[in-house]
Coordinates of C-alpha atoms in Angstrom, one line a residue:
X1 CA -55.7 126.5 -315.3
X2 CA -55.3 122.7 -315.1
X3 CA -54.4 120.3 -317.9
X4 CA -54.1 116.5 -317.8
X5 CA -53.5 115.7 -321.5
X6 CA -51.2 116.9 -324.3
X7 CA -53.1 119.2 -326.6
X8 CA -53.9 122.7 -327.9
X9 CA -55.4 125.1 -325.3
X10 CA -57.5 128.0 -326.6
X11 CA -58.5 130.8 -324.1
X12 CA -60.7 133.6 -325.3
X13 CA -59.2 136.9 -324.2
X14 CA -62.7 138.0 -323.1
X15 CA -62.8 135.3 -320.4
X16 CA -59.7 136.7 -318.6
X17 CA -60.8 138.9 -315.6
X18 CA -58.2 141.6 -316.2
X19 CA -56.3 140.8 -319.3
X20 CA -54.8 144.2 -319.9
X21 CA -52.8 144.6 -323.1
X22 CA -52.5 141.3 -325.0
X23 CA -48.8 141.7 -325.5
X24 CA -48.3 141.8 -321.7
X25 CA -49.9 138.4 -321.1
X26 CA -47.6 135.7 -319.8
X27 CA -48.3 132.0 -319.3
X28 CA -45.9 129.9 -317.1
X29 CA -45.7 126.4 -315.7
X30 CA -43.4 125.6 -312.8
X31 CA -42.0 129.1 -313.1
X32 CA -41.0 128.7 -316.7
X33 CA -42.6 130.8 -319.4
X34 CA -44.5 129.0 -322.2
X35 CA -44.6 130.8 -325.6
X36 CA -48.1 131.5 -326.8
X37 CA -49.9 132.7 -329.9
X38 CA -52.5 135.5 -329.7
X39 CA -54.7 136.0 -332.7
X40 CA -58.4 136.6 -333.4
X41 CA -59.0 137.5 -329.7
X42 CA -57.7 134.1 -328.5
X43 CA -54.7 132.8 -326.6
X44 CA -53.4 129.5 -328.1
X45 CA -50.6 127.3 -326.8
X46 CA -49.6 123.7 -326.6
X47 CA -50.1 122.3 -323.1
X48 CA -48.2 119.3 -321.7
X49 CA -49.5 117.2 -318.8
X50 CA -47.2 116.8 -315.8
X51 CA -44.7 113.9 -315.9
X52 CA -44.5 113.8 -312.1
X53 CA -45.1 110.5 -310.3
X54 CA -47.4 112.5 -308.0
X55 CA -49.8 113.8 -310.6
X56 CA -50.6 114.0 -314.3
X57 CA -52.2 117.4 -313.8
X58 CA -50.1 120.4 -314.9
X59 CA -51.0 123.9 -313.7
X60 CA -50.5 126.9 -316.0
X61 CA -50.4 130.4 -314.6
X62 CA -51.8 133.3 -316.6
X63 CA -50.6 136.8 -315.6
X64 CA -50.6 140.3 -317.0
X65 CA -47.3 142.0 -316.3
X66 CA -45.3 145.1 -317.3
X67 CA -43.0 143.2 -319.7
X68 CA -43.7 141.6 -323.1
X69 CA -44.7 138.0 -323.0
X70 CA -43.0 135.2 -325.0
X71 CA -44.7 134.6 -328.4
X72 CA -44.7 131.8 -331.0
X73 CA -46.3 131.2 -334.3
X74 CA -48.0 127.8 -334.2
X75 CA -48.1 125.6 -337.3
X76 CA -51.3 125.2 -339.1
X77 CA -51.3 121.4 -338.3
X78 CA -50.3 120.4 -334.8
X79 CA -48.9 117.0 -334.3
X80 CA -46.9 115.0 -331.7
X81 CA -45.1 111.6 -331.8
X82 CA -47.3 108.6 -331.2
X83 CA -47.2 107.3 -327.6
X84 CA -49.1 104.4 -326.1
X85 CA -49.2 104.1 -322.3
X86 CA -51.5 102.3 -319.8
X87 CA -50.9 102.4 -316.1
X88 CA -52.5 99.1 -315.1
X89 CA -49.9 97.2 -313.0
X90 CA -48.3 98.5 -309.8
X91 CA -45.0 96.9 -308.9
X92 CA -43.5 98.4 -305.7
X93 CA -40.1 97.0 -306.2
X94 CA -39.5 98.3 -309.8
X95 CA -39.1 101.8 -311.2
X96 CA -40.4 103.0 -314.5
X97 CA -38.6 105.4 -316.8
X98 CA -40.8 108.2 -315.3
X99 CA -39.8 107.3 -311.8
X100 CA -43.1 105.9 -310.6
X101 CA -44.0 102.2 -310.4
X102 CA -46.9 101.8 -312.7
X103 CA -46.7 99.8 -315.9
X104 CA -48.9 98.7 -318.7
X105 CA -48.3 95.0 -318.1
X106 CA -45.9 92.3 -317.1
X107 CA -44.4 89.8 -319.5
X108 CA -43.1 86.4 -318.5
X109 CA -40.8 84.3 -320.7
X110 CA -42.8 82.1 -323.1
X111 CA -45.9 83.4 -321.4
X112 CA -48.9 85.4 -322.6
X113 CA -48.4 88.3 -324.9
X114 CA -49.3 92.0 -324.1
X115 CA -51.7 93.4 -326.7
X116 CA -51.0 97.0 -327.7
X117 CA -53.7 98.7 -329.7
X118 CA -52.7 101.8 -331.8
X119 CA -54.6 104.2 -334.0
X120 CA -52.4 105.0 -336.9
X121 CA -53.3 108.1 -339.0
X122 CA -51.4 106.6 -341.9
X123 CA -49.5 103.5 -342.8
X124 CA -46.1 103.1 -341.1
X125 CA -43.2 102.0 -343.3
X126 CA -40.8 99.2 -342.6
X127 CA -37.6 100.6 -341.0
X128 CA -39.6 102.8 -338.6
X129 CA -38.1 103.0 -335.1
X130 CA -40.3 101.7 -332.1
X131 CA -39.1 102.5 -328.6
X132 CA -40.2 100.4 -325.7
X133 CA -39.8 101.9 -322.2
X134 CA -39.5 98.9 -319.9
X135 CA -38.0 97.6 -316.6
X136 CA -36.6 94.1 -316.3
X137 CA -37.6 92.3 -313.1
X138 CA -34.8 89.8 -313.5
X139 CA -31.2 90.8 -314.0
X140 CA -29.7 88.6 -316.6
X141 CA -28.2 88.3 -320.1
X142 CA -30.2 87.3 -323.2
X143 CA -33.4 89.3 -322.8
X144 CA -35.4 88.9 -326.0
X145 CA -38.6 90.7 -327.1
X146 CA -40.7 90.1 -330.2
X147 CA -43.3 92.3 -331.7
X148 CA -46.1 90.6 -333.8
X149 CA -48.9 91.8 -336.0
X150 CA -51.6 89.4 -337.2
X151 CA -49.4 86.4 -336.7
X152 CA -46.4 87.9 -338.4
X153 CA -43.1 88.9 -336.7
X154 CA -42.6 92.6 -337.3
X155 CA -39.6 93.4 -335.1
X156 CA -37.4 92.2 -332.2
X157 CA -35.0 93.5 -329.6
X158 CA -32.5 91.9 -327.3
X159 CA -30.1 93.1 -324.6
X160 CA -28.0 92.1 -321.7
X161 CA -28.1 93.7 -318.3
X162 CA -25.0 94.9 -316.6
X163 CA -24.2 95.0 -312.9
X164 CA -27.6 96.5 -312.3
X165 CA -31.0 96.1 -313.9
X166 CA -33.3 99.1 -314.2
X167 CA -35.5 101.2 -316.5
X168 CA -34.3 101.3 -320.1
X169 CA -35.4 101.9 -323.6
X170 CA -35.4 98.9 -326.0
X171 CA -35.3 99.8 -329.6
X172 CA -37.1 97.8 -332.3
X173 CA -36.9 98.5 -336.0
X174 CA -39.9 97.4 -337.9
X175 CA -39.1 94.8 -340.6
X176 CA -42.6 95.1 -342.1
X177 CA -45.0 97.9 -342.8
X178 CA -48.1 98.5 -340.7
X179 CA -51.4 99.6 -342.2
X180 CA -53.3 102.8 -341.3
X181 CA -56.2 102.6 -338.8
X182 CA -56.6 100.6 -335.7
X183 CA -53.8 98.1 -335.3
X184 CA -53.2 95.6 -332.5
X185 CA -49.6 94.6 -331.9
X186 CA -48.7 91.7 -329.7
X187 CA -45.6 92.0 -327.6
X188 CA -43.9 88.7 -326.4
X189 CA -41.0 87.9 -324.1
X190 CA -39.2 85.0 -325.8
X191 CA -36.1 84.8 -323.6
X192 CA -34.8 81.3 -322.8
X193 CA -32.6 79.9 -320.1
X194 CA -32.4 80.7 -316.4
X195 CA -33.2 82.6 -314.4
X196 CA -36.7 82.7 -316.0
X197 CA -37.1 86.1 -317.5
X198 CA -39.7 88.7 -316.6
X199 CA -40.1 92.3 -317.9
X200 CA -42.5 95.2 -317.0
X201 CA -43.7 97.2 -320.0
X202 CA -44.2 100.9 -319.4
X203 CA -44.7 102.7 -322.7
X204 CA -44.4 102.4 -326.5
X205 CA -43.3 105.3 -328.7
X206 CA -42.9 105.8 -332.4
X207 CA -40.9 109.1 -332.5
X208 CA -41.3 109.5 -336.3
X209 CA -45.0 108.8 -336.5
X210 CA -46.9 112.0 -336.0
X211 CA -50.5 112.0 -334.7
X212 CA -52.8 115.1 -334.6
X213 CA -52.9 117.0 -331.3
X214 CA -56.4 117.3 -329.9
X215 CA -58.1 120.6 -329.0
X216 CA -58.5 120.5 -325.3
X217 CA -61.6 121.7 -323.5
X218 CA -61.4 125.4 -322.5
X219 CA -59.9 125.3 -319.1
X220 CA -61.4 126.9 -316.0
X221 CA -59.4 129.7 -314.5
X222 CA -59.0 129.8 -310.7
X223 CA -57.4 132.4 -308.5
X224 CA -54.5 131.0 -306.5
X225 CA -53.9 131.5 -302.8
X226 CA -52.2 134.9 -302.3
X227 CA -50.9 134.6 -298.7
X228 CA -47.3 133.4 -298.5
X229 CA -47.3 130.6 -295.9
X230 CA -43.6 131.1 -295.1
X231 CA -44.6 134.1 -292.9
X232 CA -47.3 132.3 -291.0
X233 CA -50.5 130.3 -291.4
X234 CA -52.7 133.4 -292.0
X235 CA -52.3 137.1 -292.1
X236 CA -51.6 138.3 -288.6
X237 CA -51.3 134.8 -287.2
X238 CA -47.8 134.2 -285.9
X239 CA -48.0 130.4 -286.0
X240 CA -49.7 127.4 -284.5
X241 CA -48.8 124.6 -282.1
X242 CA -51.3 122.3 -283.8
X243 CA -51.0 122.2 -287.6
X244 CA -53.8 120.6 -289.6
X245 CA -53.3 120.1 -293.4
X246 CA -56.5 119.1 -295.2
X247 CA -58.0 118.7 -298.6
X248 CA -60.7 121.2 -299.2
X249 CA -63.4 118.5 -299.4
X250 CA -63.0 117.9 -295.6
X251 CA -62.7 121.4 -294.3
X252 CA -66.4 121.6 -293.3
X253 CA -65.9 118.7 -290.8
X254 CA -63.0 120.2 -288.9
X255 CA -64.5 122.9 -286.7
X256 CA -65.2 120.5 -283.7
X257 CA -61.6 119.1 -283.9
X258 CA -60.2 122.6 -284.0
X259 CA -62.2 123.5 -280.9
X260 CA -61.1 120.4 -279.1
X261 CA -57.5 121.2 -279.7
X262 CA -58.0 124.7 -278.6
X263 CA -59.7 123.4 -275.4
X264 CA -56.5 121.5 -274.7
X265 CA -54.4 124.7 -275.0
X266 CA -53.3 124.6 -278.6
X267 CA -53.2 127.4 -281.1
X268 CA -54.5 125.7 -284.3
X269 CA -53.9 126.4 -288.0
X270 CA -56.0 124.7 -290.7
X271 CA -54.3 124.8 -294.1
X272 CA -55.9 123.8 -297.4
X273 CA -53.3 121.6 -299.1
X274 CA -53.9 123.4 -302.4
X275 CA -52.7 126.6 -300.7
X276 CA -49.5 124.7 -300.0
X277 CA -49.1 123.6 -303.6
X278 CA -49.8 127.2 -304.8
X279 CA -46.9 128.5 -302.7
X280 CA -44.4 125.7 -302.8
X281 CA -44.9 123.8 -306.1
X282 CA -46.6 126.3 -308.5
X283 CA -50.0 124.8 -307.8
X284 CA -49.2 121.2 -308.7
X285 CA -49.6 118.3 -306.3
X286 CA -46.3 117.5 -304.7
X287 CA -45.4 115.6 -301.5
X288 CA -42.2 117.5 -301.4
X289 CA -44.2 120.7 -301.3
X290 CA -45.9 119.6 -298.1
X291 CA -42.6 118.6 -296.5
X292 CA -41.1 122.0 -297.5
X293 CA -44.1 123.8 -296.0
X294 CA -43.8 121.9 -292.7
X295 CA -40.1 122.8 -292.7
X296 CA -41.0 126.5 -293.2
X297 CA -43.7 126.3 -290.5
X298 CA -41.0 125.2 -288.0
X299 CA -39.5 128.7 -288.3
X300 CA -42.8 130.4 -287.4
X301 CA -42.8 132.4 -284.2
X302 CA -45.1 129.8 -282.8
X303 CA -43.9 126.5 -284.3
X304 CA -46.1 123.4 -284.6
X305 CA -45.7 120.6 -282.1
X306 CA -47.6 118.1 -284.3
X307 CA -49.1 117.8 -287.8
X308 CA -52.4 116.1 -288.8
X309 CA -53.1 115.3 -292.5
X310 CA -56.8 115.0 -293.3
X311 CA -57.5 113.0 -296.5
X312 CA -56.8 109.6 -297.9
X313 CA -54.1 108.9 -300.4
X314 CA -53.1 106.2 -302.8
X315 CA -50.1 105.1 -304.8
X316 CA -52.2 105.6 -307.9
X317 CA -51.7 109.3 -308.3
X318 CA -51.9 109.4 -312.1
X319 CA -55.4 108.0 -312.7
X320 CA -56.4 107.0 -316.2
X321 CA -59.1 108.8 -318.1
X322 CA -61.9 106.5 -316.9
X323 CA -60.7 106.6 -313.2
X324 CA -61.4 109.2 -310.5
X325 CA -58.5 110.7 -308.6
X326 CA -58.7 109.2 -305.1
X327 CA -55.7 110.9 -303.7
X328 CA -56.7 113.8 -301.4
X329 CA -53.4 114.1 -299.5
X330 CA -50.6 112.2 -301.4
X331 CA -48.4 109.6 -299.8
X332 CA -44.8 110.4 -299.4
X333 CA -43.3 107.4 -301.2
X334 CA -39.9 106.0 -300.3
X335 CA -38.0 102.9 -301.3
X336 CA -37.1 101.7 -297.9
X337 CA -38.8 98.3 -297.3
X338 CA -36.5 95.3 -297.6
X339 CA -39.4 93.1 -298.9
X340 CA -41.9 95.5 -300.6
X341 CA -39.6 98.2 -301.8
X342 CA -41.6 101.4 -302.1
X343 CA -44.0 102.2 -299.3
X344 CA -45.9 105.3 -298.1
X345 CA -44.2 107.1 -295.3
X346 CA -46.1 109.9 -293.5
X347 CA -43.4 110.3 -291.0
X348 CA -41.1 111.3 -293.9
X349 CA -43.1 114.5 -294.2
X350 CA -41.9 115.4 -290.7
X351 CA -38.2 114.5 -291.4
X352 CA -36.9 117.9 -292.2
X353 CA -33.1 117.2 -292.7
X354 CA -31.6 117.4 -296.2
X355 CA -31.3 113.7 -296.4
X356 CA -34.4 112.2 -294.7
X357 CA -33.1 108.6 -295.3
X358 CA -30.5 109.2 -292.6
X359 CA -32.9 110.7 -290.1
X360 CA -34.5 108.0 -288.1
X361 CA -36.5 110.2 -285.7
X362 CA -38.7 112.9 -287.3
X363 CA -38.6 116.5 -286.1
X364 CA -42.2 116.3 -284.9
X365 CA -45.1 113.8 -284.7
X366 CA -47.5 113.5 -287.6
X367 CA -50.7 111.5 -288.2
X368 CA -53.4 111.1 -290.9
X369 CA -57.1 110.8 -291.0
X370 CA -57.4 108.5 -294.1
X371 CA -60.9 109.7 -295.1
X372 CA -62.3 109.5 -298.6
X373 CA -65.6 111.4 -298.1
X374 CA -67.0 114.2 -296.0
X375 CA -69.2 111.7 -294.2
X376 CA -66.1 109.7 -293.2
X377 CA -64.4 112.9 -292.0
X378 CA -67.4 113.7 -289.8
X379 CA -67.2 110.1 -288.3
X380 CA -63.5 110.2 -287.5
X381 CA -63.6 113.7 -286.2
X382 CA -66.5 112.9 -283.9
X383 CA -64.6 109.9 -282.5
X384 CA -61.5 111.9 -282.1
X385 CA -63.1 114.8 -280.4
X386 CA -64.9 112.7 -277.8
X387 CA -61.6 110.9 -277.0
X388 CA -59.8 114.2 -276.7
X389 CA -62.2 116.0 -274.4
X390 CA -64.9 113.7 -273.0
X391 CA -64.2 110.0 -273.1
X392 CA -66.9 108.1 -271.1
X393 CA -66.0 106.9 -267.6
X394 CA -65.7 103.3 -266.7
X395 CA -63.2 100.5 -266.1
X396 CA -62.4 100.4 -269.8
X397 CA -60.1 103.3 -269.2
X398 CA -57.6 101.1 -267.4
X399 CA -58.1 98.0 -269.5
X400 CA -55.4 96.9 -272.0
X401 CA -56.1 94.1 -274.5
X402 CA -53.1 92.2 -275.9
X403 CA -53.6 89.8 -278.8
X404 CA -50.7 87.5 -279.9
X405 CA -50.3 85.1 -282.8
X406 CA -49.3 81.6 -282.0
X407 CA -45.7 81.0 -281.0
X408 CA -45.8 77.3 -282.0
X409 CA -47.2 75.5 -284.9
X410 CA -49.7 72.6 -284.4
X411 CA -46.8 70.2 -284.6
X412 CA -44.8 72.1 -281.9
X413 CA -42.4 73.8 -284.4
X414 CA -41.6 77.4 -283.3
X415 CA -42.8 80.1 -285.6
X416 CA -39.5 81.6 -287.0
X417 CA -41.0 85.1 -286.8
X418 CA -41.9 84.7 -283.1
X419 CA -42.3 84.3 -280.2
X420 CA -45.0 86.9 -280.3
X421 CA -46.3 86.4 -276.7
X422 CA -42.9 87.3 -275.4
X423 CA -43.0 90.6 -277.2
X424 CA -46.5 91.3 -275.9
X425 CA -45.6 90.4 -272.3
X426 CA -42.5 92.6 -272.3
X427 CA -44.5 95.6 -273.5
X428 CA -47.3 95.0 -271.0
X429 CA -44.8 94.9 -268.2
X430 CA -43.9 98.5 -268.9
X431 CA -47.4 99.7 -268.0
X432 CA -48.3 101.1 -264.6
X433 CA -49.9 98.7 -262.1
X434 CA -53.1 100.7 -262.4
X435 CA -53.9 99.0 -265.7
X436 CA -55.9 95.8 -266.0
X437 CA -54.3 93.4 -268.5
X438 CA -56.3 91.0 -270.6
X439 CA -54.3 88.6 -272.7
X440 CA -55.6 86.8 -275.8
X441 CA -52.6 84.6 -276.9
X442 CA -53.7 82.2 -279.6
X443 CA -52.6 78.6 -279.8
X444 CA -53.4 76.2 -282.7
X445 CA -55.0 73.8 -280.2
X446 CA -57.6 76.5 -279.2
X447 CA -61.2 76.6 -280.3
X448 CA -60.9 79.5 -282.7
X449 CA -64.6 80.3 -282.6
X450 CA -64.7 80.5 -278.8
X451 CA -61.4 82.4 -278.8
X452 CA -62.8 85.1 -281.2
X453 CA -66.0 85.3 -279.1
X454 CA -64.1 86.0 -275.9
X455 CA -61.9 88.5 -277.7
X456 CA -64.7 90.5 -279.3
X457 CA -66.7 90.5 -276.1
X458 CA -63.8 92.1 -274.3
X459 CA -63.2 94.5 -277.2
X460 CA -66.8 95.6 -277.3
X461 CA -66.8 96.2 -273.6
X462 CA -64.1 98.8 -274.3
X463 CA -60.3 99.2 -273.7
X464 CA -57.9 102.1 -273.6
X465 CA -55.2 100.2 -275.6
X466 CA -55.3 97.3 -278.0
X467 CA -52.0 95.6 -279.0
X468 CA -51.5 93.0 -281.6
X469 CA -48.3 91.1 -282.2
X470 CA -48.0 88.5 -285.0
X471 CA -48.5 87.9 -288.7
X472 CA -50.9 89.9 -290.8
X473 CA -51.9 91.0 -294.2
X474 CA -53.8 94.1 -295.3
X475 CA -57.2 92.5 -294.4
X476 CA -56.5 90.3 -291.4
X477 CA -54.5 89.6 -288.2
X478 CA -53.1 86.1 -287.9
X479 CA -53.9 82.9 -289.9
X480 CA -55.6 80.0 -288.1
X481 CA -56.9 77.0 -290.0
X482 CA -56.9 77.6 -293.7
X483 CA -59.8 75.2 -294.1
X484 CA -62.0 77.0 -291.6
X485 CA -64.8 79.2 -292.6
X486 CA -63.0 82.0 -290.6
X487 CA -59.3 81.4 -291.2
X488 CA -58.0 84.3 -289.1
X489 CA -58.2 85.8 -285.6
X490 CA -59.5 89.2 -286.8
X491 CA -60.6 89.9 -290.3
X492 CA -61.4 93.1 -292.3
X493 CA -65.2 92.8 -291.8
X494 CA -64.9 92.1 -288.1
X495 CA -64.4 95.8 -287.9
X496 CA -68.0 96.3 -289.0
X497 CA -69.3 94.4 -286.1
X498 CA -67.5 96.3 -283.3
X499 CA -69.9 97.9 -280.8
X500 CA -67.6 99.4 -278.2
X501 CA -69.1 102.9 -278.9
X502 CA -66.9 105.7 -277.5
X503 CA -64.8 103.3 -275.4
X504 CA -62.2 103.4 -278.1
X505 CA -58.7 102.0 -277.9
X506 CA -55.5 103.2 -279.4
X507 CA -54.2 100.3 -281.5
X508 CA -50.6 99.3 -281.6
X509 CA -50.3 96.9 -284.5
X510 CA -46.9 95.2 -284.3
X511 CA -47.2 93.3 -287.6
X512 CA -46.9 93.8 -291.3
X513 CA -49.1 95.7 -293.9
X514 CA -52.3 96.1 -291.8
X515 CA -52.2 99.9 -291.9
X516 CA -51.3 100.3 -295.6
X517 CA -53.9 102.9 -296.5
X518 CA -52.1 103.8 -299.8
X519 CA -52.7 100.3 -301.4
X520 CA -54.2 100.9 -304.8
X521 CA -57.0 98.3 -304.5
X522 CA -57.5 97.0 -301.0
X523 CA -58.6 98.7 -297.7
X524 CA -56.4 97.7 -294.8
X525 CA -58.0 96.4 -291.6
X526 CA -56.5 99.2 -289.4
X527 CA -58.1 101.9 -291.5
X528 CA -61.5 100.2 -291.5
X529 CA -61.3 100.0 -287.7
X530 CA -60.7 103.8 -287.5
X531 CA -63.6 104.5 -289.9
X532 CA -66.0 102.3 -288.1
X533 CA -69.1 104.1 -286.8
X534 CA -70.0 103.2 -283.2
X535 CA -66.9 101.3 -282.4
X536 CA -63.5 100.1 -283.6
X537 CA -60.5 102.2 -282.7
X538 CA -59.8 105.9 -282.3
X539 CA -56.2 105.8 -283.7
X540 CA -53.4 103.4 -284.4
X541 CA -49.7 103.0 -284.8
X542 CA -49.7 100.8 -287.8
X543 CA -47.3 99.3 -290.4
X544 CA -47.5 100.0 -294.1
X545 CA -44.7 97.5 -294.9
X546 CA -43.0 94.5 -293.6
X547 CA -41.4 94.1 -290.2
X548 CA -39.7 91.8 -287.8
X549 CA -40.4 90.9 -284.2
X550 CA -37.0 92.2 -282.9
X551 CA -37.8 95.6 -284.3
X552 CA -41.3 95.6 -283.0
X553 CA -40.0 94.7 -279.5
X554 CA -37.8 97.8 -279.6
X555 CA -40.6 100.0 -280.8
X556 CA -42.9 98.9 -278.0
X557 CA -40.1 99.5 -275.5
X558 CA -40.3 103.2 -276.3
X559 CA -44.0 103.5 -277.2
X560 CA -45.8 101.7 -274.3
X561 CA -44.0 103.4 -271.4
X562 CA -44.6 106.8 -273.0
X563 CA -48.3 106.2 -273.5
X564 CA -48.6 104.8 -270.0
X565 CA -47.0 107.9 -268.6
X566 CA -49.6 110.2 -270.4
X567 CA -47.7 111.1 -273.5
X568 CA -49.5 111.7 -276.8
X569 CA -49.5 109.0 -279.4
X570 CA -47.3 111.2 -281.5
X571 CA -44.8 111.7 -278.8
X572 CA -44.9 107.9 -278.0
X573 CA -44.2 107.1 -281.6
X574 CA -41.1 109.3 -281.5
X575 CA -40.0 107.6 -278.3
X576 CA -40.4 104.3 -280.0
X577 CA -38.2 105.4 -282.9
X578 CA -35.6 106.7 -280.5
X579 CA -35.5 103.3 -278.8
X580 CA -35.2 101.7 -282.3
X581 CA -32.5 104.0 -283.3
X582 CA -30.5 103.2 -280.2
X583 CA -30.1 99.6 -281.4
X584 CA -28.9 100.6 -284.9
X585 CA -31.0 97.6 -286.3
X586 CA -34.2 97.2 -288.2
X587 CA -34.3 100.9 -289.0
X588 CA -36.6 100.3 -292.0
X589 CA -39.4 100.2 -289.4
X590 CA -38.8 103.9 -288.7
X591 CA -40.2 104.5 -292.2
X592 CA -42.9 101.9 -292.4
X593 CA -44.9 102.7 -289.2
X594 CA -47.3 105.6 -289.1
X595 CA -50.2 107.0 -287.1
X596 CA -53.7 106.6 -288.4
X597 CA -55.5 109.2 -286.4
X598 CA -54.7 112.4 -284.4
X599 CA -51.2 112.3 -283.0
X600 CA -52.4 114.5 -280.1
X601 CA -54.5 111.6 -278.6
X602 CA -53.6 110.1 -275.3
X603 CA -54.8 107.2 -273.3
X604 CA -57.8 108.2 -271.2
X605 CA -56.9 108.8 -267.6
X606 CA -58.0 105.8 -265.5
X607 CA -61.2 106.2 -263.6
X608 CA -60.2 106.4 -260.0
X609 CA -62.4 104.7 -257.4
X610 CA -63.0 106.8 -254.3
X611 CA -63.6 105.0 -251.0
X612 CA -65.6 106.9 -248.3
X613 CA -65.7 105.7 -244.6
X614 CA -68.9 104.3 -243.4
X615 CA -70.0 105.2 -239.9
X616 CA -72.7 103.3 -238.2
X617 CA -74.4 104.1 -234.9

């Protein structure tokens, strides 16, 4: 059974499929038994939601065993301490007391207040303790918070940071009473001096103020997966060279992809991600469970050579009551980016050493189809299958498109992050001579409209590989004239206009952020290109964080020769990481780049022209 809120759970014994003797019933969560009360033909117990950053959903297991279960007598009136929490603001560089990065709001010194609305069952006396879970953004002395009610100061807190600034509890003692009913408190940051103060507010608690526990809806009971995945993907199957981990919503779309992999000589296993949770994390969503499963799969008699995750993810893994859960396969979050802090790292799932932070090169390639609906899954699977087994013929197969941001500003000043054209040219030089190279290197003096027209004409004609080097954001590649109607080289909605059909390139995006599929609000351009019907891309090696040109150059030094020699995109990614590791620099890129698409994809074999002798009489 699954629970997302604190409250009383009541299960009629008659609804259990095989209850057996009531005194032999056990309920556990995370392997730990929960005491229950059985009376009047009902099981009753207090359920807690999960406090994991990956989910608020707790899974309780009901079993009938040969031993007596733990029992408790519940009080007639069930209460819990008052807690106020709203996950509204994501701050990737700051930790909450829970260990995630979601907060109710951000306070700035002398800025706007944060309203906190409470429903108090009775009046709260002066002297009551209020605990604020918070995280300072600025490390400093002299933090000052004030709590107001209807224009009157009701409490304050102050503290100094030490050598580090992190999550903490600030205690406020109320100096005035609060009335019963709905009460709105205003929290203000009143610190003065420099540096200017800023604090993230996570949660408010009143430990001594009891509020009634709700009666939760009767939960639905489900039968967990029974097969232990440690022994193999399925009973009688010794292993698989191609491992596909999918959310159940997308399983109906995968048969053509499985057949395509089998046609290329793979033994394929498709695993429902919930099956992994049932075996490795007591049924609850857990990125670490997926990683542990992949580690276990490597000991199968037939071990996987690549992993494909099917399902989008999001850093918002604890949705509010009015929000849907949009995480199908969770991101593996790691604080590794020098600018953005926490980022999603799919390659971390495939880093199987004890300390993945010290492992630059994963044990095996991994990719993701970031699909949100079954329709999107069908689209991406169809594109992938055609690229795997039947890409159309034509000169597009030996065409490589290289796009580079401007090396010089309009006034001739070098871009400090460049030169981008140099990185592109060095990568193109590593390709076999059989490839036709088309360069689209932007300069500020160029007619941007004409430049884009030429670029998209070439793109829509088809290419085997598309490479971009330069600046980017989630929704665009390169900035041109900020006053222009189109202030970029390639924008998010340019993906919707691509008509290259099945002549689909593998994209190498040597930039920042353009592949960040885990962003809580915005779709990245690299994802949109992959999801495009009738064109776009078939896969990409994309960044989810920041990067530098020096590191991109090293990545390309490994990736491009491997792709040109016929390696899979996954193997090429690992070759790029090995080249990066050899330098000992910019190693954060090893965690920020990931594959959107199937890691088993390769560049299509160039169409060979055959010349026949002509004999005339």
